Amino acid sequence: MLGGQTALLETRPVVDAWASAVCKKEGEGPLGDLFDMIHTDDTMGEDNWEKAETRLFMDAVKRCIEKAGVTSGDVRMLLGGDLLNQLVASNFAGRELGIPFIGLFGACSTMAESLAVGAMILESGSADRLLCAASSHFCTAERQFRFPLEMGTQRPPSAQWTVTGAGAVMVSNRRTVLRPRPVITHVTIGKPIDLGVTDATNMGAAMAPAAADTLCRHLMDTSRTPTDYDVIATGDLGAVGSALFEELMREKGMPLLAHRHVDCGLMIFSPEQDVHSGGSGCGCSASVLCADLLPKVQKGKIGRLLFMATGALMSPVSANEGESIPSIAHAVVIERPEEV
Amino acid sequence: MLGGQTALLETRPVVDAWASAVCKKEGEGPLGDLFDMIHTDDTMGEDNWEKAETRLFMDAVKRCIEKAGVTSGDVRMLLGGDLLNQLVASNFAGRELGIPFIGLFGACSTMAESLAVGAMILESGSADRLLCAASSHFCTAERQFRFPLEMGTQRPPSAQWTVTGAGAVMVSNRRTVLRPRPVITHVTIGKPIDLGVTDATNMGAAMAPAAADTLCRHLMDTSRTPTDYDVIATGDLGAVGSALFEELMREKGMPLLAHRHVDCGLMIFSPEQDVHSGGSGCGCSASVLCADLLPKVQKGKIGRLLFMATGALMSPVSANEGESIPSIAHAVVIERPEEV
């Protein structure tokens, strides 16, 4: 226990394994070589988009179980979510996998939410091994949140592109000398913050204040400064949101150096890929965490990572009713293996 | 820690306070005198149904905070959910309340999910006081999951009536001699179970196998039998689902005596209220828990309660795609105050 919104995890839960699964466009991006699986067809061979996303979720989870060298029967709980109404992608994956399931919704913050809740459950001793996972799919998200794909709607420069991808992380209390692994040391649970943004094609602006709020609370709770982190990774503020976030942190007197702050939404696609402000979706920060960030922590290239995923809690129904978009950010501190 | 799907909570988190808020129809039911707040107008004075549900959620949470004798600033986390897409009722309540928020989706199982996760977080020492809450509203749910209200669609006898209600429970690690309170001793996390039911107007049939599965796992994990519980409360199987659940338990060789098994969906409305198979919705088990079950545990009338909320993880999109309805049940054991 610590104070405020942050919990210090004394047992330092171990990040045993991680895996990512994405589709063609993500595979063509700057991180293309780092994903565990790259589908070439965005239907993943299924007959609808929702099933395609479930398949992606399962791919990441199954590969993660494999990489951890265990079976699904060894996993005590699966904490997961996605962007879809009633979490169909993850619920349906849970049905296939037969693992006790805790459904979470935090929009694009879900990967951090699942890691934060999962780490606290491990800290309680209520489970010895669990899986945290999240997914998104461009085709399921666009039609649910915005317009039918067939319309070919024009997108403003502030719009983000929903990543077709999933990430899964196995966390446990097994500390082994032979296979040192990254550890989770702190989690910070964010508050829903709403400064009145109503534009669903500018989620970065809606989410930046939530990211700044959670980061400030985290630094206050831990008596740290941004320089205590090798990398502060947000996901997914995109170009517009990242600039606003950095400006807000400067205003609060805690400037971030550009090379310390990375954004998963800016890492997964290159500017040439025509995604405007960057990537988004639960699967964006989930797959970037598993493909790029965790391997760097494992190798000691990042000594201490603050992984802070952000979510725009927007709903087409409430938007039609004139509501603005509350946003949330949860943060998890992951440190390199103690023995490295 | 215990085994299988069940966690034993050694710190025995304390159920400090609870509150419920419902609307007119629920107030006219058998538990009418027991709710903390009864609205007479199902708009709650708001200009759309979603805002009305948010209001209900806030009413329960605020009354619970009041009854616990604390302020919202004393609450470290709010774990909540509802049936709405993107959890708008609880997310918007979270925005107003300014409490760090963990969004959960377990359909009608959400109250048990939030208590289970909340209890494990308390056990970890990551928080000293948190709120678990859930809500539903007949008018938001009907139009989202079934038909526009204006159609006046006929309902088959197996259909359940979504409760307009909310419940909030404050759980903490503060054990006081002066104010003994119920304690949470075990939680069991369920698996998504799907036996192929596709009828969204027969959720009881879809959920009964999940309830039986979780109860059997719980009894196996704890080496207990149904007779170890004064009351096993499901929520919300309704009449159809309750009969199926009891039959499944008999088949599994663990018969439940009728007076030991109660169903929140059957408790909240009387047969004269024309609700067919009974009540449903996250707010059903949440409000019945807070209005009826917890006060009985507090008074020692129920020595040991198994509160097992069930959820049909149905989605209109997946239903249109021909998918059946996976269901889930989570269980929480609540015991009377140790000093009573």
XYZ file of C-alpha atoms in Angstrom:
680
model
C 0.000 0.000 0.000
C 1.056 3.558 -0.690
C -1.345 6.475 -0.796
C -3.608 8.504 -3.033
C -4.365 6.569 -6.184
C -1.243 4.442 -6.202
C -0.541 1.012 -4.757
C 2.971 -0.232 -4.061
C 3.173 -3.956 -4.742
C 5.445 -5.488 -2.171
C 5.448 -8.929 -3.755
C 6.602 -7.452 -7.106
C 4.520 -9.670 -9.408
C 6.550 -11.200 -12.212
C 5.786 -10.657 -15.896
C 6.374 -14.231 -17.054
C 5.549 -14.027 -20.733
C 3.865 -11.851 -23.346
C 2.595 -12.209 -26.885
C 1.046 -10.097 -29.596
C -1.036 -10.778 -32.683
C -1.794 -8.144 -35.320
C -2.884 -7.811 -38.930
C -1.279 -6.751 -42.207
C -1.233 -2.962 -41.771
C 0.351 -3.215 -38.322
C 2.808 -5.760 -39.696
C 3.881 -3.214 -42.304
C 4.572 -0.590 -39.643
C 7.842 0.219 -37.838
C 7.341 -2.618 -35.312
C 6.511 -5.174 -38.005
C 9.362 -7.540 -37.160
C 8.518 -7.669 -33.467
C 4.993 -9.099 -33.352
C 4.506 -12.769 -32.602
C 1.827 -13.284 -35.244
C 0.848 -11.241 -38.270
C -2.357 -12.161 -40.072
C -2.478 -11.241 -43.740
C -6.272 -11.231 -43.982
C -8.278 -9.062 -41.598
C -11.109 -11.623 -41.435
C -8.584 -14.070 -39.900
C -10.516 -16.670 -41.915
C -13.719 -16.060 -39.916
C -17.054 -15.088 -41.372
C -17.611 -11.845 -39.459
C -15.469 -9.112 -37.915
C -16.413 -9.920 -34.333
C -15.269 -13.517 -34.723
C -12.109 -12.207 -36.391
C -11.362 -10.109 -33.309
C -12.085 -13.050 -30.993
C -9.601 -15.079 -33.016
C -6.971 -12.357 -32.628
C -7.569 -12.237 -28.845
C -7.244 -16.013 -28.641
C -4.095 -15.997 -30.777
C -2.363 -13.614 -28.389
C -3.541 -15.497 -25.302
C -2.638 -18.931 -26.628
C 0.781 -17.831 -27.804
C 1.407 -16.227 -24.429
C 0.453 -19.436 -22.612
C 2.795 -21.342 -24.930
C 5.666 -18.912 -24.367
C 5.195 -19.196 -20.596
C 5.564 -22.951 -20.947
C 2.310 -23.721 -19.148
C -1.196 -24.840 -20.145
C -4.480 -22.943 -19.903
C -5.349 -25.115 -16.891
C -2.438 -23.515 -15.029
C -3.923 -20.033 -15.434
C -6.135 -19.053 -12.524
C -7.870 -16.069 -14.114
C -8.085 -14.197 -17.391
C -8.654 -10.451 -17.062
C -9.585 -8.994 -20.361
C -11.567 -6.629 -22.428
C -12.050 -4.988 -25.767
C -13.955 -2.093 -27.306
C -17.017 -4.028 -28.370
C -20.447 -3.775 -26.833
C -20.802 -6.470 -24.172
C -17.108 -7.296 -24.682
C -17.984 -9.977 -27.189
C -14.435 -10.479 -28.452
C -13.020 -11.277 -25.017
C -16.118 -12.989 -23.614
C -16.204 -15.322 -26.585
C -12.484 -15.974 -26.236
C -13.092 -16.712 -22.531
C -15.762 -19.220 -23.528
C -13.308 -21.091 -25.780
C -10.392 -20.967 -23.361
C -12.278 -22.220 -20.291
C -10.354 -19.933 -17.914
C -12.171 -18.095 -15.054
C -12.883 -14.708 -16.583
C -13.027 -11.147 -15.261
C -14.421 -8.780 -17.881
C -13.065 -5.224 -17.835
C -14.006 -2.135 -19.781
C -11.705 0.849 -19.871
C -11.849 1.585 -23.609
C -8.259 1.894 -24.919
C -6.936 1.872 -21.325
C -7.956 -1.777 -20.889
C -4.472 -3.296 -21.120
C -3.237 -1.105 -18.246
C -6.483 -1.692 -16.314
C -6.094 -5.465 -16.618
C -2.426 -5.360 -15.604
C -3.222 -3.094 -12.647
C -6.111 -5.215 -11.378
C -4.226 -8.438 -12.136
C -1.143 -7.253 -10.240
C -3.263 -6.360 -7.187
C -4.954 -9.783 -7.293
C -1.534 -11.461 -7.396
C -0.398 -9.257 -4.519
C -3.396 -10.521 -2.512
C -2.296 -14.119 -2.954
C -5.719 -14.960 -4.425
C -4.080 -16.324 -7.554
C -0.582 -17.480 -8.439
C -0.774 -16.983 -12.188
C -3.090 -14.974 -14.372
C -3.441 -13.545 -17.829
C -4.135 -9.938 -18.775
C -5.239 -9.275 -22.325
C -6.945 -6.801 -24.627
C -7.841 -6.556 -28.289
C -9.288 -4.269 -30.922
C -10.125 -4.545 -34.611
C -10.420 -1.686 -37.059
C -13.511 -3.115 -38.720
C -15.469 -3.908 -35.535
C -14.629 -0.550 -33.967
C -15.275 1.720 -36.938
C -18.767 0.495 -37.567
C -19.634 0.419 -33.889
C -18.306 3.842 -32.923
C -18.317 5.830 -36.152
C -19.602 5.007 -39.613
C -20.219 1.914 -41.749
C -16.976 0.990 -43.467
C -18.728 0.946 -46.831
C -19.349 4.708 -46.578
C -15.654 5.463 -46.939
C -16.084 8.493 -44.681
C -13.350 11.103 -44.788
C -11.314 11.387 -41.614
C -9.996 14.648 -40.138
C -6.271 14.936 -39.327
C -7.017 14.512 -35.596
C -8.621 11.083 -36.142
C -6.827 7.935 -35.006
C -6.787 4.558 -36.690
C -8.008 1.611 -34.604
C -5.317 -1.037 -34.464
C -6.260 -4.566 -35.461
C -4.301 -6.309 -32.787
C -4.199 -7.996 -29.415
C -1.725 -8.427 -26.620
C -1.607 -10.858 -23.723
C 0.628 -10.781 -20.656
C 1.113 -13.607 -18.169
C 1.771 -12.397 -14.635
C 2.656 -14.684 -11.759
C 4.255 -14.882 -8.348
C 6.954 -17.316 -9.542
C 10.373 -15.811 -9.165
C 13.071 -17.997 -10.674
C 16.787 -17.456 -10.798
C 17.112 -19.235 -14.127
C 14.583 -17.116 -15.982
C 14.643 -13.596 -14.551
C 11.695 -11.565 -15.757
C 10.394 -7.989 -15.446
C 8.427 -7.136 -12.304
C 5.465 -4.863 -11.588
C 6.163 -2.517 -8.715
C 3.319 0.052 -8.650
C -0.120 0.596 -10.115
C -2.061 3.860 -10.282
C -5.819 3.799 -10.887
C -7.111 6.839 -12.765
C -10.253 8.920 -12.389
C -12.630 9.633 -15.269
C -11.721 13.154 -16.425
C -13.841 15.202 -18.807
C -12.888 18.662 -20.020
C -15.786 18.842 -22.446
C -14.413 17.435 -25.714
C -17.312 16.123 -27.823
C -15.478 15.243 -31.039
C -15.202 11.462 -31.478
C -12.616 12.063 -34.184
C -10.325 13.815 -31.711
C -9.878 11.320 -28.919
C -6.338 12.482 -28.253
C -7.648 15.835 -27.021
C -10.210 14.090 -24.826
C -7.656 11.731 -23.298
C -4.644 14.027 -22.773
C -6.042 15.596 -19.552
C -6.706 12.132 -18.089
C -3.148 11.070 -18.871
C -1.732 14.239 -17.278
C -3.957 13.805 -14.217
C -2.951 10.177 -13.638
C 0.738 10.883 -14.225
C 0.726 13.821 -11.789
C -1.091 11.737 -9.164
C 1.363 8.919 -9.710
C 4.399 11.175 -9.316
C 2.885 12.801 -6.236
C 1.981 9.449 -4.644
C 5.447 8.003 -5.262
C 7.443 11.223 -4.648
C 9.069 10.738 -8.016
C 9.705 12.956 -11.033
C 9.495 12.072 -14.735
C 13.272 11.577 -14.743
C 12.824 8.547 -12.484
C 11.509 6.743 -15.558
C 13.530 5.654 -18.546
C 10.384 5.575 -20.621
C 6.887 6.905 -20.016
C 4.702 5.169 -22.566
C 1.201 6.479 -23.146
C -1.294 4.618 -25.262
C -2.845 5.991 -27.375
C -2.810 9.738 -27.431
C -1.622 9.982 -31.016
C 0.102 13.084 -32.349
C -2.569 15.559 -31.271
C -3.026 14.090 -27.802
C 0.700 13.607 -27.174
C 1.432 17.263 -27.886
C -1.401 18.320 -25.562
C -0.264 15.896 -22.866
C 3.307 17.219 -22.983
C 1.981 20.773 -22.843
C -0.199 19.955 -19.828
C 2.761 18.395 -18.030
C 4.868 21.499 -18.731
C 2.055 23.674 -17.369
C 1.964 21.554 -14.230
C 5.689 22.138 -13.806
C 6.679 18.563 -14.615
C 8.024 18.720 -18.173
C 8.664 15.426 -19.973
C 11.712 15.164 -22.178
C 10.582 14.050 -25.614
C 12.777 10.956 -25.681
C 11.341 9.830 -22.357
C 7.763 10.047 -23.537
C 6.680 7.655 -26.238
C 3.126 6.986 -27.373
C 2.039 3.539 -28.521
C -0.270 5.165 -31.069
C 2.716 6.878 -32.688
C 4.995 3.844 -32.479
C 2.850 1.297 -34.284
C 2.354 3.116 -37.591
C 4.668 5.282 -39.667
C 3.481 8.666 -40.959
C 3.432 7.198 -44.475
C 0.704 4.760 -43.496
C -1.985 7.448 -43.702
C -3.328 6.986 -40.188
C -3.485 10.700 -39.451
C -2.971 11.238 -35.700
C -1.810 7.650 -35.034
C -3.097 4.305 -33.842
C -5.702 3.667 -31.158
C -7.799 0.849 -29.707
C -7.199 -1.503 -26.770
C -5.062 -3.614 -29.085
C -2.661 -0.759 -29.836
C -1.042 -0.309 -26.433
C -1.504 -4.041 -25.753
C 0.405 -5.134 -28.845
C 3.081 -2.417 -28.578
C 3.662 -3.350 -24.918
C 4.147 -6.988 -25.872
C 6.106 -6.467 -29.081
C 8.396 -3.589 -28.172
C 8.287 -2.351 -24.572
C 8.371 -5.569 -22.536
C 11.218 -7.083 -24.582
C 13.212 -3.884 -23.959
C 12.520 -4.090 -20.220
C 13.501 -7.746 -20.282
C 16.822 -6.912 -21.943
C 17.481 -4.024 -19.556
C 17.280 -1.427 -22.344
C 14.470 0.147 -20.356
C 15.261 -0.008 -16.658
C 11.996 1.395 -15.408
C 8.894 1.770 -17.573
C 5.713 3.646 -16.780
C 3.064 2.060 -18.976
C 0.032 4.333 -18.957
C -2.803 3.406 -21.282
C -5.553 5.932 -21.849
C -9.171 5.373 -22.776
C -11.868 7.617 -24.236
C -15.034 6.340 -22.591
C -17.159 7.407 -25.512
C -20.458 5.887 -26.495
C -22.423 6.569 -29.691
C -25.624 6.717 -27.619
C -24.357 9.312 -25.158
C -22.678 11.263 -27.976
C -26.028 11.472 -29.753
C -27.458 12.758 -26.496
C -24.937 15.609 -26.547
C -22.588 14.268 -23.894
C -18.870 14.988 -23.937
C -16.279 12.212 -23.675
C -14.954 11.278 -20.223
C -11.496 9.730 -20.407
C -9.364 7.663 -18.091
C -5.728 6.610 -17.744
C -4.309 3.827 -15.599
C -0.574 3.408 -15.007
C 1.611 0.427 -14.219
C 5.313 0.562 -13.335
C 7.348 -2.291 -14.786
C 11.021 -2.725 -13.913
C 13.731 -4.821 -15.499
C 14.468 -8.279 -14.119
C 16.123 -7.939 -10.762
C 18.978 -10.230 -11.712
C 19.884 -8.484 -14.998
C -5.313 -18.448 -1.386
C -7.228 -21.671 -1.774
C -7.388 -23.615 -5.032
C -9.269 -24.040 -8.273
C -11.402 -20.976 -8.928
C -11.798 -19.889 -5.323
C -9.767 -17.513 -3.187
C -9.871 -17.579 0.605
C -9.557 -14.063 1.982
C -7.489 -14.205 5.108
C -8.016 -10.557 6.016
C -11.820 -11.011 5.863
C -12.687 -7.643 4.277
C -15.454 -5.830 6.117
C -18.723 -4.822 4.473
C -19.011 -1.369 6.043
C -22.180 -0.025 4.481
C -24.634 -0.613 1.633
C -27.390 1.302 -0.089
C -29.967 0.787 -2.803
C -31.977 3.046 -5.072
C -34.860 1.826 -7.224
C -37.915 3.088 -9.056
C -41.686 2.848 -8.601
C -42.333 -0.695 -9.829
C -39.573 -2.117 -7.594
C -40.908 -0.017 -4.721
C -44.306 -1.658 -5.172
C -42.777 -5.129 -4.943
C -42.341 -7.362 -1.875
C -39.114 -5.590 -0.817
C -40.640 -2.115 -1.200
C -40.081 -1.077 2.410
C -36.431 -2.036 2.403
C -34.874 0.151 -0.292
C -33.039 3.321 0.705
C -34.511 5.431 -2.084
C -37.519 4.922 -4.301
C -37.957 7.241 -7.271
C -41.526 7.739 -8.441
C -40.586 8.840 -11.964
C -38.372 6.606 -14.086
C -36.684 9.596 -15.723
C -35.385 10.594 -12.263
C -35.942 14.125 -13.522
C -33.312 13.734 -16.254
C -33.876 14.282 -19.948
C -32.841 10.852 -21.216
C -32.811 7.272 -19.905
C -29.036 6.989 -19.780
C -28.775 10.038 -17.541
C -31.598 8.622 -15.435
C -29.587 5.448 -14.884
C -26.457 7.446 -14.051
C -28.511 9.305 -11.454
C -29.680 6.035 -9.934
C -26.097 4.753 -9.784
C -24.995 7.989 -8.108
C -27.896 7.877 -5.648
C -26.887 4.429 -4.426
C -23.200 5.353 -4.228
C -23.760 8.653 -2.448
C -26.183 7.149 0.067
C -23.701 4.350 0.739
C -20.891 6.848 1.362
C -23.212 8.743 3.709
C -24.222 5.601 5.589
C -20.573 4.659 6.026
C -19.978 8.047 7.621
C -17.150 8.972 5.269
C -16.680 11.260 2.257
C -15.975 10.364 -1.372
C -12.381 11.471 -0.800
C -11.989 8.604 1.673
C -12.840 6.028 -1.004
C -9.770 4.720 -2.792
C -11.514 3.066 -5.726
C -14.925 2.589 -7.255
C -15.463 -0.724 -9.014
C -18.592 -0.633 -11.055
C -20.514 -1.481 -14.130
C -23.862 -1.636 -15.799
C -25.457 -3.173 -18.877
C -24.977 -0.241 -21.215
C -22.598 -0.077 -24.124
C -19.332 1.508 -22.964
C -20.704 1.404 -19.389
C -22.014 4.921 -19.751
C -24.106 4.876 -16.588
C -21.196 4.001 -14.319
C -18.502 5.861 -16.275
C -20.559 9.036 -16.122
C -21.192 8.502 -12.421
C -17.453 8.008 -11.960
C -16.853 11.322 -13.725
C -19.148 13.134 -11.273
C -17.860 11.375 -8.168
C -14.151 11.911 -8.846
C -13.180 8.534 -7.403
C -10.520 6.372 -9.131
C -12.591 4.055 -11.281
C -12.296 0.434 -12.404
C -14.905 -0.396 -15.052
C -16.224 -3.949 -15.061
C -18.554 -5.785 -17.396
C -20.148 -9.037 -16.362
C -23.722 -8.328 -17.501
C -26.082 -9.116 -14.592
C -23.195 -10.721 -12.661
C -21.493 -7.346 -12.221
C -22.370 -6.826 -8.544
C -20.704 -10.125 -7.620
C -17.806 -9.414 -9.981
C -17.179 -6.029 -8.357
C -17.384 -7.475 -4.839
C -15.065 -10.335 -5.778
C -12.454 -8.102 -7.403
C -12.853 -5.458 -4.699
C -12.374 -8.014 -1.928
C -9.199 -9.321 -3.551
C -7.843 -5.768 -3.916
C -8.523 -5.139 -0.214
C -6.834 -8.426 0.631
C -3.760 -7.206 -1.257
C -3.528 -4.112 0.911
C -3.602 -1.910 -2.213
C -6.600 -0.028 -0.849
C -8.143 0.374 2.566
C -11.645 1.294 1.455
C -13.489 0.890 -1.807
C -16.924 0.926 -3.322
C -18.538 -1.794 -5.423
C -21.629 -0.835 -7.380
C -23.884 -1.787 -10.270
C -27.020 -0.461 -11.914
C -29.606 -1.194 -14.570
C -32.636 0.596 -15.959
C -35.565 -1.040 -17.731
C -35.741 1.656 -20.383
C -32.030 1.778 -21.268
C -31.752 -2.010 -21.365
C -34.889 -2.821 -23.353
C -34.064 -0.566 -26.235
C -30.428 -1.561 -26.279
C -30.862 -5.319 -26.073
C -34.340 -5.959 -27.431
C -36.896 -3.637 -28.996
C -37.819 0.047 -28.891
C -40.145 0.583 -25.929
C -42.674 2.297 -28.190
C -43.265 -0.968 -30.039
C -44.916 -2.509 -26.990
C -43.538 -5.918 -28.008
C -45.186 -8.957 -26.448
C -42.971 -10.893 -24.063
C -42.896 -14.677 -23.739
C -43.367 -16.238 -20.262
C -39.622 -16.985 -20.043
C -38.705 -13.292 -20.416
C -37.364 -11.343 -17.441
C -38.006 -7.730 -16.544
C -34.934 -5.506 -16.213
C -34.921 -3.905 -12.779
C -34.591 -0.142 -12.597
C -32.275 -0.039 -9.652
C -28.771 0.250 -8.303
C -26.852 -1.035 -5.328
C -23.581 0.107 -3.776
C -21.487 -1.648 -1.150
C -18.588 -0.122 0.781
C -15.899 -2.629 1.674
C -12.921 -1.826 3.865
C -10.245 -3.288 6.087
C -11.495 -1.388 9.183
C -12.605 -3.796 11.851
C -14.227 -2.002 14.773
C -15.614 -3.446 17.965
C -18.285 -0.777 18.224
C -19.765 -1.337 14.795
C -19.432 -5.014 13.898
C -20.164 -5.628 10.233
C -20.442 -8.598 7.853
C -17.216 -9.952 6.377
C -16.266 -11.442 3.011
C -14.477 -14.769 3.399
C -14.248 -16.307 -0.094
C -14.691 -15.368 -3.723
C -15.109 -17.709 -6.689
C -14.511 -16.441 -10.230
C -16.649 -18.148 -12.852
C -15.925 -19.303 -16.378
C -18.010 -18.299 -19.389
C -20.293 -21.285 -20.030
C -22.376 -21.704 -23.169
C -24.712 -24.622 -23.760
C -26.086 -23.159 -26.962
C -29.123 -21.112 -25.865
C -29.811 -18.424 -28.477
C -33.078 -16.990 -27.126
C -32.538 -13.513 -25.642
C -35.955 -13.783 -24.002
C -34.862 -16.850 -22.048
C -31.764 -15.710 -20.205
C -32.570 -17.959 -17.245
C -31.949 -21.023 -19.370
C -28.693 -19.545 -20.678
C -27.438 -18.661 -17.183
C -28.479 -21.724 -15.143
C -25.540 -23.893 -16.335
C -23.059 -21.122 -15.431
C -24.587 -20.865 -11.943
C -24.409 -24.632 -11.461
C -20.825 -24.729 -12.721
C -19.616 -21.954 -10.413
C -21.463 -23.371 -7.392
C -20.032 -26.859 -7.952
C -16.539 -25.437 -8.348
C -16.996 -23.348 -5.226
C -18.172 -26.340 -3.167
C -15.357 -28.480 -4.499
C -12.712 -25.806 -3.832
C -13.953 -25.203 -0.269
C -14.859 -28.839 0.539
C -18.313 -27.662 1.516
C -21.850 -28.758 0.705
C -24.931 -26.593 0.095
C -25.956 -27.161 3.721
C -22.936 -25.125 4.834
C -24.850 -22.054 3.637
C -27.900 -20.571 5.274
C -28.821 -18.930 2.010
C -27.552 -19.410 -1.532
C -28.761 -16.360 -3.429
C -28.588 -16.398 -7.208
C -29.264 -13.316 -9.267
C -31.058 -13.375 -11.583
C -32.143 -16.728 -12.876
C -35.845 -15.989 -12.594
C -38.426 -18.764 -12.385
C -37.292 -20.645 -15.493
C -33.591 -20.430 -14.691
C -34.020 -21.225 -10.989
C -35.870 -24.449 -11.754
C -33.175 -25.448 -14.248
C -30.405 -24.538 -11.808
C -31.956 -26.636 -9.026
C -32.395 -29.521 -11.455
C -28.747 -29.266 -12.568
C -27.593 -29.289 -8.943
C -29.718 -32.391 -8.253
C -28.214 -34.069 -11.302
C -24.741 -33.249 -10.013
C -25.644 -34.930 -6.714
C -25.711 -31.683 -4.722
C -29.423 -30.924 -4.272
C -30.367 -27.522 -2.898
C -33.234 -27.331 -0.466
C -35.736 -24.795 -1.783
C -35.598 -22.587 1.309
C -31.830 -22.369 1.050
C -31.884 -21.213 -2.541
C -33.383 -17.828 -3.233
C -33.164 -15.866 -6.475
C -32.948 -12.093 -6.493
C -35.024 -12.019 -9.679
C -37.865 -13.787 -7.884
C -37.555 -11.749 -4.682
C -37.858 -8.258 -6.106
C -41.228 -8.579 -7.869
C -44.425 -10.407 -6.907
C -46.124 -12.655 -9.475
C -48.948 -10.097 -9.692
C -46.556 -7.532 -11.131
C -46.654 -9.142 -14.578
C -42.911 -9.593 -14.932
C -43.191 -13.160 -16.241
C -40.071 -15.111 -15.213
C -38.846 -12.426 -12.754
C -36.465 -9.507 -12.500
C -33.051 -9.183 -14.136
C -30.325 -6.606 -14.790
C -27.202 -5.696 -12.808
C -29.386 -3.564 -10.564
C -31.571 -6.505 -9.537
C -29.078 -8.545 -7.532
C -27.301 -5.314 -6.496
C -30.420 -3.745 -4.979
C -31.716 -7.001 -3.438
C -28.313 -7.615 -1.853
C -28.347 -4.149 -0.313
C -32.015 -4.005 0.670
C -32.645 -7.516 1.906
C -29.664 -9.873 2.089
C -26.964 -7.736 3.717
C -29.296 -6.411 6.454
C -30.192 -10.036 7.276
C -26.513 -10.986 7.455
C -25.888 -7.946 9.638
C -28.643 -9.021 12.052
C -27.434 -12.612 12.107
C -30.612 -13.903 10.437
C -28.361 -15.254 7.702
C -25.192 -16.624 9.246
C -23.426 -17.457 6.008
C -24.559 -16.200 2.603
C -23.376 -17.314 -0.808
C -24.137 -14.408 -3.112
C -23.821 -15.631 -6.673
C -24.822 -13.216 -9.415
C -25.191 -14.556 -12.927
C -24.794 -12.755 -16.230
C -25.901 -13.528 -19.775
C -23.085 -12.116 -21.889
C -25.390 -11.450 -24.793
C -24.874 -8.862 -27.467
C -27.356 -7.810 -30.141
C -24.542 -7.821 -32.707
C -23.369 -11.349 -31.961
C -26.983 -12.553 -31.685
C -27.635 -11.219 -35.191
C -24.586 -13.133 -36.288
C -26.154 -16.351 -35.020
C -24.082 -16.718 -31.851
C -25.463 -18.353 -28.729
C -25.282 -16.656 -25.319
C -22.276 -17.392 -23.084
C -23.076 -16.881 -19.411
C -21.055 -16.410 -16.269
C -21.563 -16.557 -12.512
C -19.282 -15.204 -9.799
C -19.768 -16.042 -6.116
C -18.913 -14.236 -2.903
C -19.263 -15.666 0.614
C -20.441 -13.136 3.178
C -20.648 -14.031 6.868
C -22.364 -12.294 9.765
C -20.390 -9.921 11.948
C -17.937 -11.873 13.996
C -19.055 -10.268 17.245
C -22.801 -10.967 16.814
